[in-house]
Short mmCIF file of C-alpha atoms and ligand atoms in Angstrom, two decimals:
data_model
loop_
_atom_site.label_atom_id
_atom_site.label_comp_id
_atom_site.label_asym_id
_atom_site.label_seq_id
_atom_site.Cartn_x
_atom_site.Cartn_y
_atom_site.Cartn_z
CA MET A 5 9.47 -18.89 -19.18
CA HIS A 6 10.28 -22.08 -21.47
CA ASP A 7 9.09 -21.40 -24.96
CA GLU A 8 9.82 -24.79 -27.03
CA PRO A 9 8.93 -23.88 -30.13
CA ALA A 10 11.04 -20.48 -29.95
CA GLN A 11 13.55 -22.26 -28.65
CA LYS A 12 13.88 -24.75 -31.74
CA ILE A 13 13.82 -22.18 -34.48
CA TRP A 14 16.46 -20.05 -32.07
CA GLN A 15 18.83 -23.21 -31.65
CA HIS A 16 18.48 -23.86 -35.73
CA THR A 17 18.99 -19.98 -36.57
CA CYS A 18 22.12 -19.97 -34.40
CA GLU A 19 23.40 -23.10 -35.25
CA LYS A 20 23.50 -22.46 -39.20
CA TYR A 21 23.81 -18.90 -39.34
CA LEU A 22 24.95 -16.88 -36.29
CA LYS A 23 26.97 -18.90 -34.42
CA SER A 24 29.62 -18.78 -37.46
CA TYR A 25 29.02 -15.18 -38.26
CA ILE A 26 29.61 -13.63 -34.55
CA GLY A 27 32.43 -15.96 -33.44
CA ASP A 28 33.05 -18.01 -30.81
CA ILE A 29 33.55 -15.70 -28.02
CA GLY A 30 30.99 -13.44 -28.77
CA TYR A 31 28.31 -16.24 -29.23
CA GLN A 32 29.22 -17.95 -25.82
CA SER A 33 29.39 -14.87 -23.74
CA PHE A 34 26.13 -13.26 -25.00
CA PHE A 35 24.14 -15.31 -27.81
CA LEU A 36 23.57 -18.33 -25.61
CA GLN A 37 22.00 -16.00 -22.86
CA LEU A 38 19.38 -14.88 -24.66
CA GLU A 39 15.92 -16.50 -24.19
CA PRO A 40 13.79 -16.64 -26.77
CA GLN A 41 10.10 -16.70 -26.71
CA LEU A 42 7.03 -16.54 -29.50
CA ARG A 43 4.74 -13.95 -29.24
CA GLY A 44 1.43 -14.43 -31.19
CA GLN A 45 2.41 -15.64 -34.91
CA ARG A 46 4.97 -12.90 -35.83
CA ASP A 47 6.38 -11.73 -32.97
CA PHE A 48 10.21 -12.75 -31.80
CA LEU A 49 11.00 -12.01 -28.41
CA LEU A 50 14.99 -12.34 -26.99
CA PHE A 51 15.41 -11.80 -23.53
CA ALA A 52 18.72 -10.57 -22.44
CA PRO A 53 19.27 -11.16 -18.89
CA ASN A 54 21.21 -8.08 -18.23
CA PRO A 55 21.44 -4.65 -19.79
CA ILE A 56 25.54 -5.89 -20.69
CA VAL A 57 24.02 -8.66 -22.91
CA TYR A 58 21.44 -6.21 -24.01
CA SER A 59 23.83 -3.68 -25.72
CA PHE A 60 26.19 -6.28 -27.51
CA VAL A 61 23.38 -8.48 -29.02
CA LYS A 62 21.68 -5.44 -29.78
CA LYS A 63 24.21 -4.26 -32.43
CA TYR A 64 23.65 -7.46 -34.33
CA GLU A 65 19.52 -7.14 -34.99
CA GLU A 66 19.18 -6.83 -38.18
CA THR A 67 21.58 -9.60 -39.11
CA ILE A 68 19.45 -11.79 -36.44
CA LYS A 69 16.50 -10.71 -37.86
CA ASP A 70 18.06 -11.95 -41.38
CA SER A 71 18.97 -15.08 -40.17
CA LEU A 72 15.43 -15.91 -38.33
CA GLU A 73 13.93 -15.36 -41.72
CA LYS A 74 16.37 -17.37 -43.67
CA SER A 75 16.00 -20.57 -41.13
CA SER A 76 12.38 -20.55 -40.80
CA GLN A 77 11.09 -18.85 -43.59
CA ILE A 78 8.92 -16.49 -41.60
CA ALA A 79 9.58 -12.52 -41.77
CA PHE A 80 9.66 -12.24 -37.59
CA ASP A 81 9.18 -8.66 -35.96
CA LEU A 82 12.14 -9.23 -33.74
CA GLU A 83 12.46 -7.47 -30.42
CA ILE A 84 15.34 -7.53 -28.13
CA LEU A 85 14.41 -6.69 -24.56
CA VAL A 86 16.19 -6.61 -21.05
CA LYS A 87 14.93 -9.46 -18.83
CA SER A 88 13.84 -7.07 -15.28
CA GLU A 89 12.39 -5.16 -18.02
CA ALA A 90 9.46 -7.43 -18.77
CA ALA A 91 8.74 -9.87 -15.80
CA HIS A 92 5.30 -11.45 -17.53
CA PRO A 93 6.39 -10.06 -21.26
CA SER A 94 3.16 -11.86 -22.47
CA LEU A 95 0.80 -9.75 -20.22
CA MET A 96 2.06 -6.42 -20.99
CA PRO A 97 1.36 -5.26 -24.50
CA ALA A 98 3.36 -2.22 -25.57
CA PRO A 99 1.63 0.70 -23.93
CA THR A 100 -0.73 2.25 -26.91
CA PRO A 101 -2.85 5.06 -25.90
CA ASP A 102 -5.53 3.30 -26.17
CA SER A 103 -4.49 0.98 -23.39
CA VAL A 104 -3.25 3.56 -20.70
CA LYS A 105 -6.34 2.85 -18.33
CA ALA A 106 -6.64 -0.71 -19.35
CA THR A 107 -3.39 -1.83 -16.40
CA ALA A 108 -1.78 -4.81 -18.06
CA LEU A 109 -4.11 -6.50 -20.35
CA ASN A 110 -3.06 -8.59 -22.77
CA PRO A 111 -5.39 -8.35 -26.03
CA SER A 112 -5.20 -11.53 -27.44
CA TYR A 113 -7.32 -12.85 -24.26
CA THR A 114 -10.75 -12.86 -25.31
CA PHE A 115 -14.22 -13.85 -25.42
CA ASP A 116 -14.18 -14.55 -29.37
CA ASN A 117 -11.04 -17.15 -28.63
CA PHE A 118 -12.10 -18.86 -25.79
CA VAL A 119 -13.83 -22.03 -26.72
CA VAL A 120 -16.69 -22.88 -24.57
CA GLY A 121 -17.50 -26.71 -23.38
CA GLN A 122 -18.88 -28.50 -20.58
CA THR A 123 -16.55 -27.53 -17.89
CA ASN A 124 -16.19 -24.03 -18.41
CA SER A 125 -19.37 -23.13 -19.54
CA PHE A 126 -21.01 -21.80 -16.23
CA ALA A 127 -17.57 -19.87 -15.46
CA HIS A 128 -17.63 -18.33 -19.10
CA ALA A 129 -21.18 -17.23 -18.52
CA ALA A 130 -20.71 -15.22 -15.55
CA CYS A 131 -18.09 -13.68 -16.83
CA VAL A 132 -19.71 -12.63 -20.01
CA ALA A 133 -22.48 -11.19 -17.55
CA VAL A 134 -19.95 -9.50 -15.70
CA ALA A 135 -18.42 -8.08 -18.67
CA GLU A 136 -21.46 -7.26 -20.02
CA GLN A 137 -23.16 -5.64 -17.09
CA LEU A 138 -20.58 -3.83 -15.30
CA GLY A 139 -21.95 -2.71 -11.99
CA GLY A 140 -24.06 -5.19 -11.67
CA LYS A 141 -24.59 -6.66 -8.42
CA GLU A 142 -25.59 -9.95 -8.95
CA PHE A 143 -22.09 -11.20 -9.91
CA ASN A 144 -20.22 -8.78 -7.49
CA PRO A 145 -17.72 -10.24 -6.72
CA LEU A 146 -16.99 -12.77 -9.24
CA PHE A 147 -14.47 -15.82 -7.65
CA ILE A 148 -13.33 -17.95 -10.70
CA PHE A 149 -11.53 -21.50 -9.71
CA GLY A 150 -9.44 -24.10 -10.71
CA GLY A 151 -6.51 -25.86 -11.70
CA SER A 152 -3.29 -24.10 -13.54
CA GLY A 153 -3.72 -24.03 -17.00
CA LEU A 154 -7.71 -24.48 -17.69
CA GLY A 155 -8.83 -20.92 -18.48
CA LYS A 156 -8.91 -18.37 -15.36
CA THR A 157 -6.67 -15.73 -16.68
CA HIS A 158 -8.04 -16.06 -20.25
CA LEU A 159 -11.38 -15.43 -19.02
CA MET A 160 -10.33 -13.09 -16.12
CA GLN A 161 -8.47 -10.98 -19.01
CA ALA A 162 -11.64 -11.02 -21.54
CA ILE A 163 -13.61 -9.41 -18.92
CA GLY A 164 -11.28 -6.76 -18.91
CA ASN A 165 -11.21 -6.59 -22.43
CA HIS A 166 -14.14 -6.30 -23.44
CA VAL A 167 -15.14 -3.56 -20.78
CA HIS A 168 -12.03 -1.64 -22.32
CA THR A 169 -13.47 -1.89 -25.60
CA LYS A 170 -17.27 -0.97 -24.81
CA HIS A 171 -16.21 1.68 -22.36
CA PRO A 172 -12.66 2.96 -23.27
CA ASP A 173 -13.14 5.51 -20.23
CA LYS A 174 -13.12 2.62 -17.67
CA ARG A 175 -10.46 2.31 -15.53
CA ILE A 176 -9.46 -1.32 -15.71
CA ILE A 177 -7.01 -2.77 -13.45
CA TYR A 178 -5.41 -6.37 -13.78
CA VAL A 179 -3.09 -7.56 -11.40
CA GLN A 180 -1.37 -11.17 -10.31
CA SER A 181 -1.88 -11.10 -6.86
CA GLU A 182 1.64 -11.63 -6.23
CA LYS A 183 2.58 -8.43 -8.01
CA PHE A 184 -0.21 -7.19 -5.65
CA VAL A 185 1.89 -8.27 -2.49
CA ASN A 186 5.24 -7.12 -3.81
CA GLU A 187 3.85 -3.62 -4.27
CA PHE A 188 2.20 -3.96 -1.19
CA ILE A 189 5.40 -4.95 0.81
CA GLN A 190 6.93 -2.00 -1.11
CA VAL A 191 3.85 0.58 0.57
CA ILE A 192 4.78 -0.97 4.19
CA ALA A 193 8.60 0.04 3.70
CA THR A 194 8.18 3.32 2.33
CA LYS A 195 4.99 4.41 4.43
CA ARG A 196 3.04 5.30 1.27
CA TYR A 197 0.11 4.14 1.38
CA ASP A 198 -2.24 6.65 -0.45
CA ALA A 199 -0.68 6.24 -3.65
CA PHE A 200 -1.52 2.25 -3.65
CA ARG A 201 -4.67 3.05 -2.13
CA ASN A 202 -5.35 5.53 -4.64
CA LYS A 203 -4.43 3.31 -7.67
CA TYR A 204 -6.64 0.10 -6.14
CA ARG A 205 -9.80 2.21 -4.61
CA HIS A 206 -10.53 4.44 -7.74
CA VAL A 207 -11.36 1.83 -10.58
CA ASP A 208 -14.55 0.54 -12.20
CA LEU A 209 -13.23 -2.94 -12.62
CA LEU A 210 -10.52 -4.66 -10.36
CA LEU A 211 -9.44 -8.03 -11.72
CA ILE A 212 -6.89 -10.14 -9.04
CA ASP A 213 -5.17 -12.97 -10.50
CA ASP A 214 -4.40 -15.95 -8.30
CA ILE A 215 -5.80 -14.81 -5.12
CA GLN A 216 -4.55 -17.53 -3.21
CA PHE A 217 -0.68 -15.78 -3.09
CA ILE A 218 -2.47 -13.95 -0.11
CA GLU A 219 -2.91 -16.93 1.77
CA LYS A 220 -1.39 -16.33 5.03
CA LYS A 221 -0.38 -12.77 4.87
CA GLU A 222 -2.27 -10.77 7.47
CA GLN A 223 -1.39 -7.45 6.98
CA MET A 224 -2.09 -7.65 3.06
CA GLN A 225 -5.40 -9.21 3.71
CA GLU A 226 -6.42 -6.25 6.04
CA GLU A 227 -5.52 -4.07 3.27
CA PHE A 228 -7.33 -6.13 0.90
CA PHE A 229 -10.36 -6.20 2.65
CA HIS A 230 -10.36 -2.42 3.01
CA THR A 231 -9.62 -1.88 -0.84
CA PHE A 232 -12.43 -5.00 -1.69
CA ASN A 233 -15.18 -2.76 0.63
CA THR A 234 -14.25 0.70 -0.64
CA ILE A 235 -14.68 -0.81 -4.42
CA TYR A 236 -17.48 -2.86 -3.45
CA GLU A 237 -19.36 -0.37 -1.62
CA SER A 238 -18.90 2.17 -4.60
CA GLY A 239 -20.95 -0.67 -6.59
CA LYS A 240 -17.78 -1.49 -8.99
CA ASN A 241 -17.11 -4.84 -9.89
CA ILE A 242 -14.43 -6.98 -8.46
CA VAL A 243 -13.13 -10.04 -9.61
CA LEU A 244 -10.98 -13.14 -8.32
CA THR A 245 -9.16 -16.17 -9.46
CA CYS A 246 -7.93 -18.80 -7.60
CA ASP A 247 -6.43 -22.32 -7.80
CA LYS A 248 -8.82 -23.73 -4.87
CA PRO A 249 -12.35 -22.77 -3.67
CA PRO A 250 -12.63 -20.13 -1.10
CA ALA A 251 -13.47 -22.67 1.67
CA SER A 252 -9.66 -24.01 1.28
CA LEU A 253 -8.12 -21.05 1.49
CA GLN A 254 -6.21 -21.64 4.99
CA THR A 255 -5.95 -18.70 7.28
CA LEU A 256 -8.19 -16.23 4.96
CA GLN A 257 -10.08 -14.03 6.90
CA GLU A 258 -13.43 -15.07 7.99
CA ARG A 259 -14.85 -11.77 6.99
CA LEU A 260 -13.16 -11.85 3.97
CA LYS A 261 -14.67 -15.20 3.30
CA THR A 262 -17.93 -13.97 4.41
CA ARG A 263 -17.54 -11.21 1.30
CA ILE A 264 -16.15 -13.23 -1.51
CA SER A 265 -19.23 -15.68 -0.90
CA SER A 266 -21.64 -12.57 -0.85
CA GLY A 267 -21.04 -12.62 -4.82
CA ILE A 268 -20.65 -15.79 -6.86
CA THR A 269 -18.19 -18.57 -6.89
CA VAL A 270 -17.61 -20.76 -10.31
CA ASP A 271 -15.24 -23.49 -11.14
CA ILE A 272 -13.40 -24.64 -14.12
CA ALA A 273 -12.45 -28.29 -14.63
CA PRO A 274 -10.17 -30.11 -16.89
CA PRO A 275 -11.60 -29.84 -20.37
CA GLU A 276 -13.29 -33.06 -22.41
CA TYR A 277 -12.21 -35.19 -25.32
CA GLU A 278 -14.67 -32.46 -27.51
CA THR A 279 -13.55 -29.38 -25.94
CA ARG A 280 -9.87 -30.37 -26.21
CA MET A 281 -10.48 -31.12 -29.97
CA ALA A 282 -12.16 -27.69 -30.56
CA ILE A 283 -9.06 -26.23 -28.77
CA LEU A 284 -6.65 -27.71 -31.31
CA LYS A 285 -8.81 -27.40 -34.23
CA ARG A 286 -8.99 -23.28 -32.97
CA LEU A 287 -5.16 -23.39 -32.99
CA ALA A 288 -4.77 -24.84 -36.12
CA ASP A 289 -6.89 -22.83 -37.97
CA SER A 290 -5.63 -19.63 -36.53
CA ARG A 291 -2.19 -20.57 -37.80
CA GLY A 292 -3.64 -22.03 -41.33
CA ILE A 293 -2.08 -25.36 -40.68
CA ARG A 294 -4.30 -28.76 -41.17
CA LEU A 295 -3.60 -30.86 -38.92
CA GLN A 296 -4.53 -34.72 -39.79
CA ALA A 297 -7.43 -36.45 -37.79
CA ASP A 298 -5.13 -39.01 -36.48
CA VAL A 299 -2.80 -36.26 -34.96
CA MET A 300 -5.76 -34.47 -33.44
CA ASP A 301 -6.76 -37.29 -31.96
CA TYR A 302 -4.00 -38.47 -30.64
CA ILE A 303 -2.80 -34.87 -28.84
CA ALA A 304 -6.57 -34.79 -27.62
CA SER A 305 -6.43 -38.00 -26.22
CA HIS A 306 -3.16 -37.73 -24.84
CA ILE A 307 -3.04 -34.21 -23.21
CA THR A 308 -5.87 -34.57 -21.17
CA SER A 309 -5.61 -32.32 -17.97
CA ASN A 310 -4.39 -28.62 -19.14
CA ILE A 311 -4.79 -26.60 -22.05
CA ARG A 312 -1.73 -24.62 -21.56
CA GLU A 313 0.00 -28.48 -22.03
CA LEU A 314 -2.38 -28.68 -24.98
CA GLU A 315 -1.42 -24.90 -26.49
CA GLY A 316 2.50 -26.55 -25.80
CA ALA A 317 1.55 -29.46 -27.85
CA PHE A 318 0.98 -27.37 -30.51
CA LYS A 319 3.74 -25.09 -30.17
CA THR A 320 5.76 -27.74 -30.41
CA LEU A 321 4.05 -29.23 -33.65
CA MET A 322 4.44 -26.04 -35.37
CA ALA A 323 8.17 -25.78 -34.46
CA THR A 324 8.28 -29.34 -36.32
CA CYS A 325 6.63 -28.06 -38.98
CA LEU A 326 8.38 -25.07 -39.33
CA LEU A 327 11.72 -26.97 -39.56
CA GLY A 328 10.02 -28.82 -42.43
CA ILE A 329 8.96 -31.89 -40.54
CA GLU A 330 6.13 -33.60 -41.95
CA LEU A 331 3.08 -33.84 -39.58
CA ASN A 332 2.07 -37.67 -39.74
CA LEU A 333 1.08 -39.42 -36.67
CA GLU A 334 4.49 -41.08 -36.11
CA ASN A 335 6.65 -37.80 -36.43
CA CYS A 336 4.31 -36.01 -33.75
CA LYS A 337 4.56 -39.05 -31.79
CA ASN A 338 8.01 -38.29 -31.69
CA ALA A 339 7.71 -34.49 -31.30
CA LEU A 340 5.25 -34.99 -28.30
CA LYS A 341 7.55 -38.06 -26.50
CA ASP A 342 7.90 -35.59 -23.35
CA LEU A 343 5.34 -33.76 -23.29
CA VAL A 344 3.18 -36.85 -23.34
CA GLN A 345 4.76 -39.40 -20.97
CA PRO A 346 4.49 -36.84 -17.84
CA VAL A 347 0.64 -36.78 -18.19
CA VAL A 348 0.48 -40.46 -18.45
CA LYS A 349 2.06 -40.68 -14.96
CA LYS A 350 0.83 -37.79 -13.64
CA LYS A 351 -0.72 -38.58 -10.19
CA LEU A 352 -4.15 -38.44 -8.51
CA SER A 353 -4.92 -35.89 -5.65
CA PRO A 354 -7.85 -35.24 -3.60
CA SER A 355 -8.51 -31.91 -4.94
CA PHE A 356 -8.62 -33.47 -9.06
CA VAL A 357 -10.42 -35.91 -7.30
CA MET A 358 -13.18 -33.23 -6.00
CA THR A 359 -13.35 -30.95 -9.13
CA MET A 360 -13.74 -34.20 -11.30
CA VAL A 361 -16.96 -35.84 -9.16
CA SER A 362 -17.93 -31.99 -8.83
CA ASN A 363 -17.91 -31.46 -12.81
CA TYR A 364 -19.74 -34.61 -13.10
CA PHE A 365 -22.54 -34.31 -10.44
CA HIS A 366 -22.98 -30.61 -11.17
CA ILE A 367 -22.05 -29.33 -7.94
CA SER A 368 -19.55 -27.10 -6.88
CA VAL A 369 -16.11 -28.21 -5.13
CA ASP A 370 -17.15 -25.43 -2.11
CA GLU A 371 -20.33 -27.96 -1.83
CA ILE A 372 -18.81 -30.89 -1.59
CA LEU A 373 -16.38 -29.43 0.88
CA SER A 374 -19.35 -27.86 3.32
CA ARG A 375 -21.74 -29.52 6.00
CA LYS A 376 -24.55 -29.10 3.71
CA ARG A 377 -27.23 -31.70 4.31
CA LYS A 378 -28.89 -31.98 0.51
CA LYS A 379 -28.69 -35.42 -0.71
CA GLU A 380 -27.12 -34.72 -3.97
CA ILE A 381 -24.35 -32.67 -2.67
CA ILE A 382 -23.76 -35.88 0.24
CA LEU A 383 -23.81 -38.42 -2.57
CA ALA A 384 -21.00 -36.66 -4.52
CA ARG A 385 -19.26 -35.84 -1.35
CA HIS A 386 -19.16 -39.67 -0.37
CA VAL A 387 -18.40 -40.60 -4.06
CA ALA A 388 -15.51 -38.28 -3.91
CA MET A 389 -14.23 -39.66 -0.48
CA TYR A 390 -14.67 -43.21 -1.99
CA LEU A 391 -12.28 -42.54 -5.22
CA CYS A 392 -9.75 -40.99 -2.84
CA TYR A 393 -9.90 -44.44 -1.02
CA GLU A 394 -10.21 -46.70 -3.89
CA LEU A 395 -7.72 -45.13 -6.24
CA MET A 396 -5.61 -43.77 -4.32
CA HIS A 397 -5.30 -45.85 -1.27
CA MET A 398 -5.52 -42.78 1.28
CA THR A 399 -6.46 -43.98 4.86
CA TYR A 400 -9.57 -42.28 6.12
CA SER A 401 -7.90 -40.16 8.59
CA ASP A 402 -5.99 -38.08 5.29
CA ILE A 403 -9.11 -38.15 3.11
CA GLY A 404 -10.84 -36.59 6.18
CA ARG A 405 -8.31 -33.78 6.30
CA SER A 406 -8.58 -33.33 2.54
CA PHE A 407 -12.28 -32.53 3.18
CA GLY A 408 -11.98 -30.08 5.46
CA ASP A 409 -11.31 -31.85 8.40
CA LEU A 410 -13.65 -34.60 8.77
CA ASN A 411 -13.05 -37.27 11.02
CA HIS A 412 -12.08 -40.56 10.59
CA SER A 413 -14.89 -42.46 11.63
CA THR A 414 -17.27 -40.27 9.44
CA VAL A 415 -14.94 -40.87 6.02
CA MET A 416 -15.38 -44.86 6.66
CA HIS A 417 -18.95 -44.60 7.44
CA ALA A 418 -18.76 -42.76 3.59
CA VAL A 419 -16.87 -45.15 2.11
CA ARG A 420 -18.76 -48.13 3.49
CA LYS A 421 -22.18 -46.41 2.32
CA ILE A 422 -20.98 -46.47 -1.23
CA GLU A 423 -19.54 -49.81 -1.55
CA GLY A 424 -22.80 -50.86 0.16
CA SER A 425 -25.18 -49.15 -2.08
CA LEU A 426 -22.80 -50.31 -5.33
CA SER A 427 -23.77 -53.99 -5.26
CA GLU A 428 -27.71 -53.24 -5.78
CA ASP A 429 -27.59 -49.79 -7.49
CA ALA A 430 -26.65 -49.68 -11.45
CA SER A 431 -26.53 -46.09 -11.97
CA LEU A 432 -24.02 -45.61 -9.11
CA GLN A 433 -22.01 -48.39 -10.78
CA GLU A 434 -22.00 -46.40 -13.93
CA ASP A 435 -21.21 -43.20 -12.26
CA LEU A 436 -18.26 -44.61 -10.86
CA GLN A 437 -17.34 -46.15 -13.59
CA LEU A 438 -16.99 -43.27 -15.59
CA LEU A 439 -15.28 -41.77 -13.13
CA LYS A 440 -12.48 -44.06 -12.67
CA LYS A 441 -12.60 -43.81 -16.46
CA SER A 442 -11.90 -40.43 -16.47
CA LEU A 443 -9.57 -40.01 -13.44
CA GLN A 444 -7.50 -42.86 -14.95
CA PRO A 445 -7.17 -42.47 -18.62
CA ALA A 446 -5.60 -45.38 -20.53
CA PRO A 447 -2.33 -44.29 -21.14
P1 ADP B 525 -5.07 -20.84 -15.83
O1 ADP B 525 -5.06 -19.03 -15.89
O2 ADP B 525 -6.17 -21.28 -15.35
O3 ADP B 525 -3.46 -20.90 -15.35
P2 ADP B 525 -4.83 -19.48 -18.43
O4 ADP B 525 -5.99 -18.52 -18.69
O5 ADP B 525 -3.40 -18.94 -18.59
O6 ADP B 525 -4.94 -20.46 -17.63
O7 ADP B 525 -5.03 -20.62 -19.56
C1 ADP B 525 -3.90 -21.52 -20.38
C2 ADP B 525 -3.93 -21.27 -21.96
O8 ADP B 525 -4.74 -21.97 -22.34
C3 ADP B 525 -3.96 -19.85 -22.32
O9 ADP B 525 -3.33 -19.60 -23.30
C4 ADP B 525 -5.53 -19.68 -22.70
O10 ADP B 525 -5.44 -18.64 -23.67
C5 ADP B 525 -5.53 -21.30 -23.22
N1 ADP B 525 -6.87 -21.82 -23.03
C6 ADP B 525 -7.70 -21.95 -22.13
N2 ADP B 525 -8.85 -22.38 -21.90
C7 ADP B 525 -9.09 -21.90 -23.04
C8 ADP B 525 -10.03 -22.00 -24.16
N3 ADP B 525 -11.56 -22.87 -23.06
N4 ADP B 525 -10.02 -21.87 -25.14
C9 ADP B 525 -9.09 -21.23 -25.55
N5 ADP B 525 -7.94 -21.30 -25.42
C10 ADP B 525 -7.76 -21.90 -23.20
MG1 MG B 526 -3.62 -17.80 -14.39
#
């Protein structure tokens, strides 16, 4: 993972102190291969690509630590690691006896530091309900979906951390579905099914992140279905996250879809301005930094689609600040220019349109994609198709494909219907105006 603030601090430290101290050859062959990363406020991690680089660099640990402190004025705790040992370093806190039962939970993702706004409040409430009432049936399984960087992993881990604090004896497993799939591939190769099943089927809470990775993996789905049933039937909880609604998961076995939809599905949409401001404020407070109002407004107005990017912008400013540059609006604009540009140019997609429309009308994306004939659902569906037609100039057939295989004439009918109503329906005009604005924010 590219961590820009860490990179800046590291570069500065190398240029100013380490390069001359280590000497050209050592520096070029070993130090340049290190990947820096900040964890929390005080941990500075350096990842070596292999054990050889590691053992060379490790000998300079004290010198590196001193140099980091001199160049940044922060007494970091330095950790040097080999990269493969830590595929997801931020998700693997050093194991303490206390965290043995909760596999791979990151203690920094909690409900306390999750900012609740309009677009994630439902998801948040469902997660709190699961965490508070483990073993409850209504929210089992809980399926959370939404675009990247919107807080799915954070919420999912917050459930795990909450349960772990309340019931340290409960067995909790958090796993990225990519890892789950890889583990399973190993199992097939070595035929050690029992260990795998023992691990995943005897849990009180199973958290599987980014389930879209099991799309198209038939045998994995089969195994997952049985894991799922065992856990579900013994009254234990399952939480899944995904980048799309269950209905759009291609080649997912029907019986698995049915199982998933027997619980509750919640979505998270991109945050509104107020939530973006609240998140920035929280980030700044946690680091004891005061950001000027115009700087906060600039960031919240320009980085709109994703909280991970918002955090990235904040970290970049923090690094700027550490280098002694004043955080006025001009300097901030300059520091953020690379981050802001891609967002402004960001392309619309049918799923982004659906998410925004679903959020606006308080109807789930699943319902938009369904064949349900309720009046409000039909309206949201038609509006979403109309916006794809208007803003993205998609053909009727392409729109149809994105909306769960509707045919060309159904889409045409929907678009004409909206066009027809627009001339006489002022409230629809206003809806569309607001939606267009949120889909195409002014640069
Ligand atoms: P996703 O899993 O949906 O891709 P993450 O959960 O990894 O997104 O969130 C990206 C980053 O944004 C994380 O650092 C997370 O802590 C932060 N984040 C997301 N939503 C919120 C929120 N509502 N309040 C505070 N931080 C958030
Ligand atoms: Mg995630």
